[in-house]
Every structure is written in C-alpha cells, then in structure tokens.
Coordinates of C-alpha atoms in Angstrom, one line a residue:
X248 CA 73.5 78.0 113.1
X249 CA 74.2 80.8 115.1
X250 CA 73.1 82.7 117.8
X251 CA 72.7 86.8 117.9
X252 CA 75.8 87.4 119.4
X253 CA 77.7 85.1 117.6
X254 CA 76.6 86.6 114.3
X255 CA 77.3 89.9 115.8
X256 CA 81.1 88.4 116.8
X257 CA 81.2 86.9 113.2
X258 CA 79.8 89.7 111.3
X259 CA 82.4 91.9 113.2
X260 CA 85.7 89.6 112.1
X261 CA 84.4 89.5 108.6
X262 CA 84.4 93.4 108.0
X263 CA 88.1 93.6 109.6
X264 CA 89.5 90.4 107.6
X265 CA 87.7 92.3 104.3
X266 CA 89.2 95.8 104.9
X267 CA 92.9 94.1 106.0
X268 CA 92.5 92.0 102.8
X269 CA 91.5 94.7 100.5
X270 CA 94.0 96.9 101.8
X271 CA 97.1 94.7 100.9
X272 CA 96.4 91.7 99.0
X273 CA 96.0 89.4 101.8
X274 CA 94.8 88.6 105.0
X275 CA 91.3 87.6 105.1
X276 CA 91.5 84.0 105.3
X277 CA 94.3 84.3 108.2
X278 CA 92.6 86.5 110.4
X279 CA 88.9 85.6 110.1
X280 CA 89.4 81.3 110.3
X281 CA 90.8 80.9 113.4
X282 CA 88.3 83.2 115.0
X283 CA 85.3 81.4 113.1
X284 CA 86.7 78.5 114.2
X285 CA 86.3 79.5 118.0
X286 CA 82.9 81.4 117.2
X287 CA 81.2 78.2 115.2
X288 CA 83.6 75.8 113.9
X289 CA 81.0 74.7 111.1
X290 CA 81.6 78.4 109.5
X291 CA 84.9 76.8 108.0
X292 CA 85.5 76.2 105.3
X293 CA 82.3 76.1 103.7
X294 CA 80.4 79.3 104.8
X295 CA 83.7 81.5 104.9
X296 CA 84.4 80.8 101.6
X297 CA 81.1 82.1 100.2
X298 CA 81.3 85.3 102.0
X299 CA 84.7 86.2 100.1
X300 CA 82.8 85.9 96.7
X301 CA 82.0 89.2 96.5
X302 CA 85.5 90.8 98.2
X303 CA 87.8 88.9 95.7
X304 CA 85.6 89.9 92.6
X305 CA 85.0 93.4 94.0
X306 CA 89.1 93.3 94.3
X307 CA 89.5 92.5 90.6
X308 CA 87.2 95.1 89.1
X309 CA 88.3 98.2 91.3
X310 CA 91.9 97.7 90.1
X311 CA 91.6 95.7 86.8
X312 CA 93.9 97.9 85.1
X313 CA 96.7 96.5 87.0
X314 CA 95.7 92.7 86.6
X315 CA 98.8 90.4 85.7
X316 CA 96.7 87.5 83.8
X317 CA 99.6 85.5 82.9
X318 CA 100.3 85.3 86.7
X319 CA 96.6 84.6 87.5
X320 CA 97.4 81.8 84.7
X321 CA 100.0 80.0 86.0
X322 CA 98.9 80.2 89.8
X323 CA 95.2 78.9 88.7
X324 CA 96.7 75.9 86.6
X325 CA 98.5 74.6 89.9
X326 CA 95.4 75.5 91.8
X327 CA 93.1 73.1 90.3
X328 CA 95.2 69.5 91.1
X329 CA 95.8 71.1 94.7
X330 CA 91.4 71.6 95.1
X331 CA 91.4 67.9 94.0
X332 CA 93.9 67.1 97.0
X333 CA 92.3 69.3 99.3
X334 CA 88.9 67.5 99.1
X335 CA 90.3 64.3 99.4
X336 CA 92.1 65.3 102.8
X337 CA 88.7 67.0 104.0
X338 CA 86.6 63.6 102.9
X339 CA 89.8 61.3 104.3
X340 CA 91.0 62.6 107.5
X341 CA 89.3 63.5 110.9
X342 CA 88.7 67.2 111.6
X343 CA 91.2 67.4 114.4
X344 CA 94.0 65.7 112.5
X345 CA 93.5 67.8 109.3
X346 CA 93.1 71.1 111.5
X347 CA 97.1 70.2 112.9
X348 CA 97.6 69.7 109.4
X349 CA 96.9 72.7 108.0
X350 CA 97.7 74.9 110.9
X351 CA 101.5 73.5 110.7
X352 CA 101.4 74.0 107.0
X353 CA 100.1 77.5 107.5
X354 CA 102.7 78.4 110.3
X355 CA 105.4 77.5 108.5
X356 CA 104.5 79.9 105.3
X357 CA 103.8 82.2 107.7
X358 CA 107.3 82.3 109.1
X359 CA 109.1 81.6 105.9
X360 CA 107.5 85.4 104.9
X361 CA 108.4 86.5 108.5
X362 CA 112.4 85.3 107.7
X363 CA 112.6 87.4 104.9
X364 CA 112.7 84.2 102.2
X365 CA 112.6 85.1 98.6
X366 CA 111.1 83.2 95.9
X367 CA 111.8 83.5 92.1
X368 CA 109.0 85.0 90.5
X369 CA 108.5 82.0 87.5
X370 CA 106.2 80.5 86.0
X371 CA 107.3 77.3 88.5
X372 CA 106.8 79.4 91.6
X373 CA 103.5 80.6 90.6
X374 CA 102.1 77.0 90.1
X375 CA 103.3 75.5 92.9
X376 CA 102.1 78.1 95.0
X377 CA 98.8 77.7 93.1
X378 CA 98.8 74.1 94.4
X379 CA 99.8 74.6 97.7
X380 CA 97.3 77.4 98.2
X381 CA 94.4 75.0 96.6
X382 CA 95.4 72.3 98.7
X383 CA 95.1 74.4 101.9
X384 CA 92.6 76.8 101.0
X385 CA 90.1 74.1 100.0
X386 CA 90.6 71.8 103.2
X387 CA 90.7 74.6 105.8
X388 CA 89.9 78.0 103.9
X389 CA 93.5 79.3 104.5
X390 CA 95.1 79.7 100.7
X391 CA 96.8 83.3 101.5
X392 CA 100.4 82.5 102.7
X393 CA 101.9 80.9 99.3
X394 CA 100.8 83.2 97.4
X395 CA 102.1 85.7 100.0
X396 CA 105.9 84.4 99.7
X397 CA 106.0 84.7 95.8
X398 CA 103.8 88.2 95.6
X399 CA 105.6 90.1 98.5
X400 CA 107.5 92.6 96.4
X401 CA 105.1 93.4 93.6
X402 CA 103.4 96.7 93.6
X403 CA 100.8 97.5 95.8
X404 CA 98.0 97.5 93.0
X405 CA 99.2 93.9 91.0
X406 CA 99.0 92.7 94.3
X407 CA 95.3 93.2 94.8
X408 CA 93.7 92.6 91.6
X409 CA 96.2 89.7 90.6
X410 CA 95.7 88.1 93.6
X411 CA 92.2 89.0 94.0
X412 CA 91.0 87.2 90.8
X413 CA 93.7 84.3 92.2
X414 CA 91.1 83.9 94.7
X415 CA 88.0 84.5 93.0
X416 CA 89.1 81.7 90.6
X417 CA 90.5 79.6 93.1
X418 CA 87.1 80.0 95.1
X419 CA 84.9 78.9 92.5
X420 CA 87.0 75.7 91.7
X421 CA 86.6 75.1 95.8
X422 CA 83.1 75.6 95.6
X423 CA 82.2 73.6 92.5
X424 CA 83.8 70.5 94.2
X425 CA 82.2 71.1 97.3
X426 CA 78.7 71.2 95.5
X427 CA 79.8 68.1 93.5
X428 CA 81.2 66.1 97.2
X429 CA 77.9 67.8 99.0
X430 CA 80.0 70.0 101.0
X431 CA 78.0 72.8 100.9
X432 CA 74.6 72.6 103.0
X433 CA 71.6 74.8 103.4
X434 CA 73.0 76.5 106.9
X435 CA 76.4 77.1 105.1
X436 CA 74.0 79.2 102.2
X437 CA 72.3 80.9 104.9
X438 CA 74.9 81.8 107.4
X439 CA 76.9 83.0 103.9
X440 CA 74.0 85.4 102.5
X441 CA 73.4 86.7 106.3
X442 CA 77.1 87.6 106.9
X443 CA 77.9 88.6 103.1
X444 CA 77.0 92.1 104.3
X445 CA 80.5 92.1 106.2
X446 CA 82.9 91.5 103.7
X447 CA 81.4 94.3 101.3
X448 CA 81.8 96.6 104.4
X449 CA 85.2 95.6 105.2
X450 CA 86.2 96.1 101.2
X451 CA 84.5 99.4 101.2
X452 CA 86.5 100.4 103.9
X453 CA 89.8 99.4 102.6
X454 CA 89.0 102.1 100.0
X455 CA 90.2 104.9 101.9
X456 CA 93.4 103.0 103.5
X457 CA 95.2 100.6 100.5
X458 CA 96.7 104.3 99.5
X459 CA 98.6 104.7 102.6
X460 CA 100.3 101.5 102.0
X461 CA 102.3 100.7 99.3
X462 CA 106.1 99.9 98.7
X463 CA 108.4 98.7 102.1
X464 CA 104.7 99.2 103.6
X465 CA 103.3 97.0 101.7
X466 CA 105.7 94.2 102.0
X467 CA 105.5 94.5 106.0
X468 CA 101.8 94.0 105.9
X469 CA 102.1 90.9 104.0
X470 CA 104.9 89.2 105.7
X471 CA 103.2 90.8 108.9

C-alpha cells in the first residue's frame, strides 16, 4: 500500500498526532487524517484507527488514577447508536460526499471550541457527544472535537485517561463493526502493525511535555 517515502511521511505524522494527543487529551485524529488522507487516502479510516489502539490504552493506564468512569459511561452509551450511523453513512454514501460531510461537521465543532462555547457537563452532554463522536469517528476517523467542547475545562489528567479510555472503547466498537461490514482488509492490518511503532513513540514522547500544560494551557491546546 505504500511506498518508502510515504511510510516515512506517515510514520512521521503518526508520532506528532500521538505526542499532541497524549499531551492534552486530543488531537490525534485532527491532525494525522487529513494528512493520511493526502499521503494514501485508503489509510482512513480503517488503518488509522488501528494504530491508535495502543496510544488510547497506553493513555488510560499511565493516568488511571484520575479516570472518571461514570463519564466514560455516559459518553460510551451514546457512542454505540452513533457507530451504527456511521457505518451506514460509510456503506451508503460516495467517498467524496461523506468526506464534505464530515469535514463540515468537523469544522464547525472545531470553531464552536474556538468561540469560546460552553457546554453543561451532564449526563445529556456526555451522550450526545458520545454519538456525535461515534458517528464521525467511525465514518471518517475524526471523533475528537465533541468530546473536546464538553471536556475543555477538566483537569489536565481526567482529560487524558477519561477521554483516552473514551477512545479506546469507542475504537473497538468502530472496529468490531468494521470486521462484521468487512471493512477491515489485509493492507489496512499490515499498514497498521508497520506504522504502530509511531504512535507508541509519539505517546512516549508526550511523557516529558503533558506536565508543562495544564490549567488555561490546557484549555488553549484543546480549543487550539
């Protein structure tokens, strides 16, 4: 699937979307798809989403302490209807049309964070922005930014685990129904276990910076 110097190009977007992500919360998904998409197109959503396996579970454990599982709860119980949707929009509509899709989707989170908007942390919040992020997340690999507008100002540490075990869960539902649909195909396992590497890199790099940013710092790397 791909060539030396895409790997090399792919490999290098991976470590920087891993270390961004484990540093705040988020990230990963925003920055590395719509470079993967540009680099090999068929890395999305498939491939990409195999590689984050072991950066959202990696997440959880190094700050399990600080895990908010009634949050992971209610975020995971919207998540599930939304992967349902999200495979029926990636089996239904034409890659083009569902790209627009999801890229309008994803701008507009993206500048409802960068407006400042503030969402109730409830128990309603949290599952709507579980469905909305299982919607998008499944269909184009981008699941960050509603999770972003309702996790904003919790602590630096909730952040990461909570929302790394969001995504861990969240991943596997995605995956399940891709094996079930036969999304997943043998160049999505081996482009996945030869860029895997990356992510681990980019988390273990993280270590030394998610210190520095915590509190208004925090905040202006997620709505960032």
């Amino acid at each position: 699937m791909l060539t030396g110097f895409e790997w090399t190009l792919a490999f290098g977007v991976l470590c920087c979307a891993a270390a961004l992500q484990g540093t705040v919360g988020f990230g990963y998904a925003i920055l590395a798809v719509p470079l993967l998409r540009i680099i090999e197109p068929e890395l999305v959503p498939v491939a990409i989403q195999l590689t984050a396996l072991a950066m959202t579970s990696s997440s959880l454990l190094r700050e399990r302490s600080h895990l908010n599982l009634h949050g992971v709860g209610w975020v995971l119980a919207g998540r599930l209807p939304g992967v349902v949707i999200g495979l029926w929009l990636l089996k239904s509509l034409p890659t083009r049309s569902l790209s627009i899709a999801i890229a309008i989707g994803v701008l507009i989170g993206v500048a409802a964070t960068l407006r400042g908007w503030s969402v109730p942390f409830t128990r309603l919040t949290q599952t709507t922005a579980g469905f909305t992020s299982g919607v998008t997340g499944t269909a184009a690999g981008i699941g960050g930014p509603p999770l972003a507008l309702i996790y904003r100002e919790r602590s630096g540490p909730e952040v990461r685990s909570t929302v790394g075990a969001i995504f861990l869960g969240g991943l596997l539902m995605s995956l399940m129904g891709f094996s079930l649909t036969g999304e997943i195909q043998s160049d999505d396992l081996r482009a996945a276990g030869s860029l895997f590497p990356a992510t681990l890199l980019g988390f273990w790099i993280s270590g030394s910076l998610r210190h520095k940013v915590e509190g208004d710092r925090l905040e202006q790397w997620i709505v960032g």
